[in-house]
Short mmCIF file of C-alpha atoms in Angstrom, two decimals:
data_model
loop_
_atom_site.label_atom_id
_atom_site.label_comp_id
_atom_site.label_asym_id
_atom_site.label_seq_id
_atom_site.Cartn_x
_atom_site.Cartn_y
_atom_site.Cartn_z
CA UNK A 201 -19.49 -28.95 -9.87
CA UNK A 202 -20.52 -30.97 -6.96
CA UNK A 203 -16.81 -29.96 -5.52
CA UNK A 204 -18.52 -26.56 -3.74
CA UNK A 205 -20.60 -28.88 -1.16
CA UNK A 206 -16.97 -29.83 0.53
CA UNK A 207 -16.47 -26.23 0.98
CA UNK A 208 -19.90 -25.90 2.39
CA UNK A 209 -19.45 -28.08 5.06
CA UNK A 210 -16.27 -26.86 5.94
CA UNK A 211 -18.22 -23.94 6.76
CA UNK A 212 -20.75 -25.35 8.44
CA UNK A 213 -18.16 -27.72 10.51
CA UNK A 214 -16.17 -24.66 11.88
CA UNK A 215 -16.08 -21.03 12.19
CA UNK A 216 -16.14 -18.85 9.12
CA UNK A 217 -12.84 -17.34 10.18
CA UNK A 218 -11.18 -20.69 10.29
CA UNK A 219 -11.78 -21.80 6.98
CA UNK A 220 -8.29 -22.79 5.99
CA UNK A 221 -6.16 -21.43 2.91
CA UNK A 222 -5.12 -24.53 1.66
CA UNK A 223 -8.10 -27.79 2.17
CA UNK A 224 -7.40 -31.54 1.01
CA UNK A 225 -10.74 -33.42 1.64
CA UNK A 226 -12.30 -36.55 0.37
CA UNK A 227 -9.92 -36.53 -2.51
CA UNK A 228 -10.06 -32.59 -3.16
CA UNK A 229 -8.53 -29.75 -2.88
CA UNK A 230 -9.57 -26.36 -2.25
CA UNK A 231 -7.40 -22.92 -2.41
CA UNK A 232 -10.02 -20.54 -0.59
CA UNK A 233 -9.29 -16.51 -0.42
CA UNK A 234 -11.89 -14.33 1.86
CA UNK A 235 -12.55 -10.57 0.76
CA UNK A 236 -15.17 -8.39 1.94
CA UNK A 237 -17.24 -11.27 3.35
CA UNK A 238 -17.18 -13.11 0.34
CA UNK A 239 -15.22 -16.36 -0.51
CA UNK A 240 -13.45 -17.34 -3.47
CA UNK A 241 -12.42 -20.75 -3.86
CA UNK A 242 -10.48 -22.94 -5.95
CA UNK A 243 -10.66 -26.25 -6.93
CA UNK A 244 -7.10 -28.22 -7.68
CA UNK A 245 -6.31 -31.86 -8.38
CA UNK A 246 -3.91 -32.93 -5.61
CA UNK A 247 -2.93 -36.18 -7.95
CA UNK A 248 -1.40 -33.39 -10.12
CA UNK A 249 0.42 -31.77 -8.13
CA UNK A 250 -0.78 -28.86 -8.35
CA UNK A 251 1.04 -24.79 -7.64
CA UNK A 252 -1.13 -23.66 -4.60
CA UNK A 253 0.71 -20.61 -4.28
CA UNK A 254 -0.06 -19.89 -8.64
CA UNK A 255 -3.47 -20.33 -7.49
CA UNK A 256 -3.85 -18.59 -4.38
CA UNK A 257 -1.93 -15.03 -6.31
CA UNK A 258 -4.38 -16.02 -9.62
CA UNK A 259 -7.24 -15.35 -6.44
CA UNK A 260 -5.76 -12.25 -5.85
CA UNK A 261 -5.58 -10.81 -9.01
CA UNK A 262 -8.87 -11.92 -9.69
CA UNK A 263 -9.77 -9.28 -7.18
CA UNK A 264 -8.14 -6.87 -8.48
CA UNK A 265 -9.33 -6.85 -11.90
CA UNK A 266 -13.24 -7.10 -10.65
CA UNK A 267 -12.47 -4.10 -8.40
CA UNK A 268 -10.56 -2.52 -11.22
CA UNK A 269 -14.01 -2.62 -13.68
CA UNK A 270 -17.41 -2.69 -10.77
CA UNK A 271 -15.17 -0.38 -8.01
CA UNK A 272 -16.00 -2.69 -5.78
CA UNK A 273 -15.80 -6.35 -5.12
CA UNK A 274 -19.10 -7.31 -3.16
CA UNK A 275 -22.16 -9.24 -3.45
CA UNK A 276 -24.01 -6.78 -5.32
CA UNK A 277 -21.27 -5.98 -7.47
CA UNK A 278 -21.36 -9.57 -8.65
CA UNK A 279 -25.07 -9.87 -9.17
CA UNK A 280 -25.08 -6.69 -11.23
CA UNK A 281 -21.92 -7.42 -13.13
CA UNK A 282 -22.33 -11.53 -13.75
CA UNK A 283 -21.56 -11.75 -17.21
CA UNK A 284 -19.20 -9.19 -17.22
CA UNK A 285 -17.17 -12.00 -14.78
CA UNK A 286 -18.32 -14.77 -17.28
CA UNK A 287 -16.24 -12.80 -19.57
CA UNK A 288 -13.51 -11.77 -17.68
CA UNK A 289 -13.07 -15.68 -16.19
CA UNK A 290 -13.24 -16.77 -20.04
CA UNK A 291 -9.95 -14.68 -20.74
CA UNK A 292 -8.32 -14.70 -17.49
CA UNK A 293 -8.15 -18.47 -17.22
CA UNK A 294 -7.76 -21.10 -19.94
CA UNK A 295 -8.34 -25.15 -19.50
CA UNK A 296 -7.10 -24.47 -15.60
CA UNK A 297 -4.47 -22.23 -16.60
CA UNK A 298 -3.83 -18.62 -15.68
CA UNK A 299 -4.03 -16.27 -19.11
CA UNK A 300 -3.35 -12.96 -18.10
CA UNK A 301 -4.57 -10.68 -15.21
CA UNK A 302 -3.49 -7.01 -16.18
CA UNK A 303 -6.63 -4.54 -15.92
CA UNK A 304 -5.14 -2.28 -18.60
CA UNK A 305 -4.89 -5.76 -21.36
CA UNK A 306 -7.86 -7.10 -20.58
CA UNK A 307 -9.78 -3.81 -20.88
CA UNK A 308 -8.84 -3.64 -24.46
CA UNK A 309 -11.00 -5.83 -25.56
CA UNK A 310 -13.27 -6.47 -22.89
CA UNK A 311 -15.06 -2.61 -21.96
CA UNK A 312 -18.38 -2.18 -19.85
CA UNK A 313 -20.32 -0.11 -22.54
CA UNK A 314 -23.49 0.03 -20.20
CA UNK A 315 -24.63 -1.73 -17.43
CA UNK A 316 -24.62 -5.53 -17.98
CA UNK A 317 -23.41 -5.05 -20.98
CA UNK A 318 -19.98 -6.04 -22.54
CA UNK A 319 -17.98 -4.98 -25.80
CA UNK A 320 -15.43 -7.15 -27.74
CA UNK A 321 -12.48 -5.96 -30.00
CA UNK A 322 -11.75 -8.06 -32.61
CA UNK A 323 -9.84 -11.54 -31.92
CA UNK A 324 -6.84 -10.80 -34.01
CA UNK A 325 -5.70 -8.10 -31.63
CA UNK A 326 -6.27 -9.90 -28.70
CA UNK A 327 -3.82 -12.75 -30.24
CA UNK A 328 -1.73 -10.52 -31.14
CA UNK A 329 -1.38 -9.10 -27.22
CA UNK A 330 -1.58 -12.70 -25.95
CA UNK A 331 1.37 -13.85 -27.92
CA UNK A 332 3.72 -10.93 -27.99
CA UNK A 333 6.37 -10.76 -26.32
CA UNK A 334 5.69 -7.65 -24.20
CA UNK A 335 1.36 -8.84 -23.22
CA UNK A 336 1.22 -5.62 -20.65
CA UNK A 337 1.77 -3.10 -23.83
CA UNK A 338 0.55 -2.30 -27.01
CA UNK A 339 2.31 -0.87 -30.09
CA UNK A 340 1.31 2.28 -31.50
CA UNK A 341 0.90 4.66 -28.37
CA UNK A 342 1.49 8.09 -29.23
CA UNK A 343 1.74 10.99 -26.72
CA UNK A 344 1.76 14.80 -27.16
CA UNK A 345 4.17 15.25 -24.26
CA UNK A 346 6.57 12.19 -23.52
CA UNK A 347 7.10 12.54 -19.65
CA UNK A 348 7.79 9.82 -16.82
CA UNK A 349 6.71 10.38 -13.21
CA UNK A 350 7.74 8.28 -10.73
CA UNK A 351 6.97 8.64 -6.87
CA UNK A 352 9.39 6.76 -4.24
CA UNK A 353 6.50 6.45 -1.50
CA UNK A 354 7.61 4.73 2.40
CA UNK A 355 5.68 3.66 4.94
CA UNK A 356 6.83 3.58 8.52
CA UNK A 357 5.91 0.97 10.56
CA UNK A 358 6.49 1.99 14.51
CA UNK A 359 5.94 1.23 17.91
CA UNK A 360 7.47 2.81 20.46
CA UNK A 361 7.74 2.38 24.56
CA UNK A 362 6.46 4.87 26.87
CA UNK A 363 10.51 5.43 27.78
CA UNK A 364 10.92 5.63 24.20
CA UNK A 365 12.50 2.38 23.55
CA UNK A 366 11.87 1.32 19.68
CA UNK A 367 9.87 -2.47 19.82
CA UNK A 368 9.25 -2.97 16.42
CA UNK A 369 10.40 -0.65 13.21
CA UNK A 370 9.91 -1.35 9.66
CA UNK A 371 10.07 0.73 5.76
CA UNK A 372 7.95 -0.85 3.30
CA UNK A 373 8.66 0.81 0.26
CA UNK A 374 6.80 0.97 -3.25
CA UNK A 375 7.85 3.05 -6.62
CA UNK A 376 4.98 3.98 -8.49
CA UNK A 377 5.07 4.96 -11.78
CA UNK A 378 2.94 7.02 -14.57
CA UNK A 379 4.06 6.27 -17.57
CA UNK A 380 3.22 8.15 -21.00
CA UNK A 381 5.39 7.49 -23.32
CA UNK A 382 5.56 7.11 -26.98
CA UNK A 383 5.97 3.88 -29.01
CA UNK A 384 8.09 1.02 -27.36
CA UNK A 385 10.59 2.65 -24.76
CA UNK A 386 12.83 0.79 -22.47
CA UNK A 387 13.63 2.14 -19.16
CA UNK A 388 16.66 1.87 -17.01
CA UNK A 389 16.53 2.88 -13.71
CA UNK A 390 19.40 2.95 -11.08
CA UNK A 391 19.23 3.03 -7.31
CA UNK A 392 21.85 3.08 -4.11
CA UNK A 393 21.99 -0.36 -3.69
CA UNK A 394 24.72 -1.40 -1.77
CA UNK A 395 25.64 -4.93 -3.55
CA UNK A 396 25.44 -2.61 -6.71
CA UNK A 397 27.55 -0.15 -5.40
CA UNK A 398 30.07 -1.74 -2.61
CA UNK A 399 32.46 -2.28 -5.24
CA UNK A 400 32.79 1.05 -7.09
CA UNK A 401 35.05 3.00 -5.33
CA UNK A 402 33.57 6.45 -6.54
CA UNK A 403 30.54 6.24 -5.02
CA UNK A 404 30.43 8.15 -1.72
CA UNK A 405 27.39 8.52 -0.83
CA UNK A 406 24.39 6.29 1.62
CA UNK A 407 24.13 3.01 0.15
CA UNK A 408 20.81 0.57 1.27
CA UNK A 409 20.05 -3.05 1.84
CA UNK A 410 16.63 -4.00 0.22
CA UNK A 411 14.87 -7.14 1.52
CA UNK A 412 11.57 -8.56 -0.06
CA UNK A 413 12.17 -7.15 -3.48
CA UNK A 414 9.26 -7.68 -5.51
CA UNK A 415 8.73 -6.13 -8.86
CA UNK A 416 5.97 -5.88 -12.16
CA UNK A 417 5.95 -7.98 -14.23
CA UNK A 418 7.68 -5.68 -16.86
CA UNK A 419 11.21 -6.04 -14.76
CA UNK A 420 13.44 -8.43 -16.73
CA UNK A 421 14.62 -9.88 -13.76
CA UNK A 422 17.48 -12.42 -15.62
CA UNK A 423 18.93 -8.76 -15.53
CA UNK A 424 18.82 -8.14 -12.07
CA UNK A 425 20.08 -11.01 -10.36
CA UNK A 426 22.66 -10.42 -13.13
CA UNK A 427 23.81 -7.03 -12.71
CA UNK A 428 21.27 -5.30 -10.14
CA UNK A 429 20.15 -3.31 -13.23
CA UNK A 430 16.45 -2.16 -13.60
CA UNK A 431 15.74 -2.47 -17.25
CA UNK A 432 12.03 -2.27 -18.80
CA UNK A 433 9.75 -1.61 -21.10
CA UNK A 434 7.07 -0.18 -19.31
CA UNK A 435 2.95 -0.41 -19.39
CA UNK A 436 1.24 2.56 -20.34
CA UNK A 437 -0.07 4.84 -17.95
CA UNK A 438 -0.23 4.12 -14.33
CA UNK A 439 1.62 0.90 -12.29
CA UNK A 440 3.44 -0.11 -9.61
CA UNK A 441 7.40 -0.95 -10.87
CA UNK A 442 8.67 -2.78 -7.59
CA UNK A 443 8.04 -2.95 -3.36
CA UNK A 444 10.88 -3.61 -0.92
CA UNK A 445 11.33 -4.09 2.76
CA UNK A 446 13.68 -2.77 4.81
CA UNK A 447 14.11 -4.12 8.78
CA UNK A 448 16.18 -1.13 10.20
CA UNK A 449 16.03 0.54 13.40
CA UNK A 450 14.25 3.67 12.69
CA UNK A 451 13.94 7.06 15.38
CA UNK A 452 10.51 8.25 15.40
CA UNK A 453 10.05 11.19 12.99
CA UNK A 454 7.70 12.76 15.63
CA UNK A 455 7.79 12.11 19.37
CA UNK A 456 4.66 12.89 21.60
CA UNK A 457 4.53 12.79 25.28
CA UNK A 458 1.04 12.53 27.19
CA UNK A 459 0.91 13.33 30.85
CA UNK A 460 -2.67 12.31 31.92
CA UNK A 461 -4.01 14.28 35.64
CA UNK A 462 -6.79 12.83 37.32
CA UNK A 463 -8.77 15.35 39.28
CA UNK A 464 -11.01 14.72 42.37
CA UNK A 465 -12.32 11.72 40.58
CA UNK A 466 -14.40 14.16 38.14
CA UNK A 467 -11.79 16.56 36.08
CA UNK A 468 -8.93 14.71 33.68
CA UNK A 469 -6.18 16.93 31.98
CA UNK A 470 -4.07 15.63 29.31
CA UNK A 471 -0.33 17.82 28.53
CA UNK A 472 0.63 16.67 25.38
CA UNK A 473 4.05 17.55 24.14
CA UNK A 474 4.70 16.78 20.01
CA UNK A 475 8.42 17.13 18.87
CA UNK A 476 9.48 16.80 15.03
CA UNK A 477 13.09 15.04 15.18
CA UNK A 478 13.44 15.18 11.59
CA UNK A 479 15.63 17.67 9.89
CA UNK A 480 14.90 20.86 9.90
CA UNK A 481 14.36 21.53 6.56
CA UNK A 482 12.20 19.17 5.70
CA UNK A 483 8.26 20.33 6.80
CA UNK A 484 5.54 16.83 7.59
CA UNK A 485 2.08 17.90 6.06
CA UNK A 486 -1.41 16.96 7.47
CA UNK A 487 -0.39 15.76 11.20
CA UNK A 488 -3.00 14.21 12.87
CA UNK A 489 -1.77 13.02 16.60
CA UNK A 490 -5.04 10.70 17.96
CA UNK A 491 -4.97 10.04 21.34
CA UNK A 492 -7.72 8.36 23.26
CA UNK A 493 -9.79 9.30 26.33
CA UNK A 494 -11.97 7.73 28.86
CA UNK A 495 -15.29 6.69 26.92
CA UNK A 496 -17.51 8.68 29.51
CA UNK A 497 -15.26 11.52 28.82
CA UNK A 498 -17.56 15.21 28.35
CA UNK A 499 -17.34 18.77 28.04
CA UNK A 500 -13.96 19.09 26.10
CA UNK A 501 -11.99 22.31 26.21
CA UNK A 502 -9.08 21.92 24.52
CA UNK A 503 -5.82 24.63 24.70
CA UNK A 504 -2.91 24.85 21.51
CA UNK A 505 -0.24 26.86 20.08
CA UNK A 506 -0.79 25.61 17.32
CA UNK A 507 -3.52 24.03 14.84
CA UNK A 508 -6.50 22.86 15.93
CA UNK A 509 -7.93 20.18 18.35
CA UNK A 510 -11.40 18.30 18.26
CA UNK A 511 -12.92 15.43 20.08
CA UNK A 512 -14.56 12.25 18.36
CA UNK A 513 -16.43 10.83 20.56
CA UNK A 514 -17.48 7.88 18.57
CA UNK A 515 -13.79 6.77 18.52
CA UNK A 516 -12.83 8.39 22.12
CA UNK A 517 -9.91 10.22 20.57
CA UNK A 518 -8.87 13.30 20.28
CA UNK A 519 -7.48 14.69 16.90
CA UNK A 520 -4.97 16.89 16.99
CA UNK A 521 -4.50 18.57 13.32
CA UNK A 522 -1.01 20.43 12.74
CA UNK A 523 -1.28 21.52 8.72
CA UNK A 524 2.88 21.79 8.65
CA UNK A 525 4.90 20.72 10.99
CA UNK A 526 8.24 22.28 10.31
CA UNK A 527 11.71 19.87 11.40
CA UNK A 528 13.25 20.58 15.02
CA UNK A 529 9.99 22.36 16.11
CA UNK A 530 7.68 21.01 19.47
CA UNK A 531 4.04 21.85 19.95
CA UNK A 532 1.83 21.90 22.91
CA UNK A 533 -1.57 20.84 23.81
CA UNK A 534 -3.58 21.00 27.15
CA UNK A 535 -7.22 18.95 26.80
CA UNK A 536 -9.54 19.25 29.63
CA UNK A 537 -12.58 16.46 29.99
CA UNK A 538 -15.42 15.99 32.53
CA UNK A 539 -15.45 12.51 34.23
CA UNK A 540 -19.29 11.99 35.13
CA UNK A 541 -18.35 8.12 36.57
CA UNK A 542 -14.74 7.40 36.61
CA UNK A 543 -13.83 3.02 36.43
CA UNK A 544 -10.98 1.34 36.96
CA UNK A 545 -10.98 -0.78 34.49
CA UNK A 546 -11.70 2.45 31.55
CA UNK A 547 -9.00 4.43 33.50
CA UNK A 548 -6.55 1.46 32.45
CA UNK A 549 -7.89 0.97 29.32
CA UNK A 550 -7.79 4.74 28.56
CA UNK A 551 -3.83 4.39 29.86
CA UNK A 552 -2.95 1.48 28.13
CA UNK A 553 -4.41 2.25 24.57
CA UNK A 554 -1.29 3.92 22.30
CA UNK A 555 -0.90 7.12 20.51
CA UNK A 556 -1.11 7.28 16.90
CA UNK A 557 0.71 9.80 14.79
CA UNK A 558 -0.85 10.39 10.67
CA UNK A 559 1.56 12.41 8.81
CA UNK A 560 3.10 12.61 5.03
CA UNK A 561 6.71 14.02 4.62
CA UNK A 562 7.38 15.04 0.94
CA UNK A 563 10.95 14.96 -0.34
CA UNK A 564 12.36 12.69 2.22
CA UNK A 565 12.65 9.51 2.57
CA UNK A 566 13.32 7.47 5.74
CA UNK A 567 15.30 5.13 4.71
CA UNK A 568 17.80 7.58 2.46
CA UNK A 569 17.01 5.68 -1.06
CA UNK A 570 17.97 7.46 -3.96
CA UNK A 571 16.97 7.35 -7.98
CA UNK A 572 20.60 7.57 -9.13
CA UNK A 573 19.41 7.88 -12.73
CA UNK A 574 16.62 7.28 -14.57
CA UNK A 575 17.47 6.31 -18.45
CA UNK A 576 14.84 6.25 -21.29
CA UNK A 577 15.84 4.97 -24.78
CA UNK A 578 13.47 4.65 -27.70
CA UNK A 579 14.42 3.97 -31.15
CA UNK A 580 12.52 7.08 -32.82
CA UNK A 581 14.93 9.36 -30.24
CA UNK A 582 12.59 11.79 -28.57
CA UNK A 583 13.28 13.65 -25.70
CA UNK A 584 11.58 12.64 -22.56
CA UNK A 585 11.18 14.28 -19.02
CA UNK A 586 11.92 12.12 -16.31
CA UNK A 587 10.36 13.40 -12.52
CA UNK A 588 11.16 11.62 -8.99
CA UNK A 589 9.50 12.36 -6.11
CA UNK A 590 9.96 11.05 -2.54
CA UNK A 591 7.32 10.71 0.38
CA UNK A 592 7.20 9.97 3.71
CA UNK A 593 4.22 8.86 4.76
CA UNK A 594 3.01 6.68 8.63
CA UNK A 595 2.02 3.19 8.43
CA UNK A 596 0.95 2.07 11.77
CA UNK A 597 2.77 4.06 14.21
CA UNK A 598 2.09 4.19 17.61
CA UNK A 599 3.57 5.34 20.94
CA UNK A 600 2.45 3.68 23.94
CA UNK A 601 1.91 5.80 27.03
#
């Protein structure tokens, strides 16, 4: 117990941001995690050789489950919910080894009746999920309706020069899937992947290289690295199957140009010019363009063709909203400001600070992946409806100016 005062003076040694990851001290070691101002910390026995990286993911899923049952992971949270965590610790970790950490399992037989207040199920089912062979799913689910959704969501990371030079692109990808399906169905899902699919000669279509391919727990991966299959039996209800990377040189799906005039030292104009270089068929809902102004800026008028433009002065931005913003189609935007006391140093900062472009692009995908099939077998033989969907959607994308 007496292991906690090393972290303390860590703490007290250095700043609270510098608290390392990984510690060794005085004979000690210490696998520390920060989240919403609060530390959690691990102690490990560095004669045993201990996996740091086990324990710093067993941190992380720690959060997740106590933001899974309070909503929140906070200092309240833990004062109001502190045997709820007795609990939850009691299950999730065993003798200094990681149990299980699904939300769905453990809420089984742990549930929050009332506040403060915890409910067991009896201990034969919870052996029964510990040792089975599939610990994320129970036997016995029935549905009315057997369906299968699963969303094929991308983020695109972007920065862009003012001469429109790309800097830095990225795709991080995640499938998500809903899952309600009867009794114990395995899954077998097929994308373009090009190691898959370079040798079969009757594939013609766009083939994609996946980097930092991570996937549930569910995925037997033995499979995988065998034959670049996706076979599994999957949890009930709502998960995320697998993420990916992709490092590609992307275009920007929507270009804006922002031509600033100073007036006699009081007056500012900003011309902004949006352009959707995506195809034309395809529409990008909810467009917000931000782009900031001088922080003295007043007495906005603002001039579109389309949507609708306000100020936020507490961010000095202006939001541009565009509800569909149809492929192949530019915009334009005229904003007008007062400049009470014009500086140097906020003109520059005003200049300097990039655009940022919000949008979400349904049935499209940036970097052209594709759910080739989607196979569900079960032994009882029902039929099942499968549903993909693909989105679009910005991760932090900026154009400088």
């Amino acid at each position: 117990m007496s292991v906690i005062d090393t972290f303390r003076q860590l703490l007290v040694r250095g700043e609270q941001d510098d608290v390392p990851v990984v510690e060794t001290e005085n004979g000690e070691c210490l696998v520390t995690i920060k989240h919403n101002n609060l530390y959690l910390v691990s102690a490990c026995n560095p004669s045993l050789n201990s996996n740091v990286m086990m324990t710093s993911t067993f941190l992380h899923k720690l959060v997740k489950v106590f933001e899974d049952y309070f909503g929140s992971l906070e200092e309240e949270s833990i004062r109001d919910n502190f045997v709820v965590i007795y609990e939850l610790l009691d299950e999730m970790m065993d003798f200094g080894f990681p149990q299980f950490t699904d939300t769905s399992l453990l809420q089984e037989f742990i549930k929050v009746t009332e506040r403060h207040k915890t409910e067991r199920s009896d201990p034969k089912n919870i052996a029964n999920h510990i040792t089975g062979a599939v610990n994320w799913r129970k036997e016995g689910i029935k549905h009315k309706k057997n369906e299968v959704f699963l969303d094929v969501i991308e983020r695109l990371n972007l920065l862009v020069a003012r001469n429109g030079t790309i800097l830095h692109s990225e795709i991080l990808g995640s499938l998500r899937m809903k899952s309600f399906l009867s009794g114990m169905p395995e899954l077998k899902l097929g994308l373009n992947d090009r190691i898959l699919l370079e040798n079969k000669r009757r594939f013609r279509g766009k083939m994609i290289d996946m980097d930092d391919v991570r996937f549930h727990q569910c995925v037997r991966l033995a499979r995988f690295e065998n034959d670049r299959t996706i076979s599994f039996i999957p949890p009930d209800g709502e998960f995320e199957l697998m993420s990916y990377r992709l490092d590609t040189k992307v275009k920007p799906l929507i270009w804006v140009e922002c031509h600033e005039d100073l007036k006699s030292r009081s007056r500012v104009e900003y011309h902004v010019n949006a352009k959707s270089e995506f195809k034309r068929r395809s529409t990008a809902n909810n467009v917000i363009i931000i782009i900031p102004v001088p922080q003295d800026a007043d007495s906005p008028k603002f001039k579109t063709n389309v949507g609708t433009v306000e100020y936020v002065p507490e961010n000095c931005e202006i939001h541009w909203h565009i509800k569909q913003f149809q492929g192949q189609k530019e915009y334009m935007m005229r904003a007008h400001f007062g400049l009470p006391s014009v500086e140097v140093d906020q003109e520059e900062a005003s200049r300097k600070a990039p655009i940022k472009v919000n949008f979400e692009i349904p049935y499209f995908t940036v970097s052209g992946i594709q759910v080739r099939y989607l196979k569900i077998i079960e032994k009882s033989n029902y039929q099942a409806l499968p549903w993909v969907r693909y989105i679009t959607q910005n991760g932090d994308y900026q154009i400088r100016r």
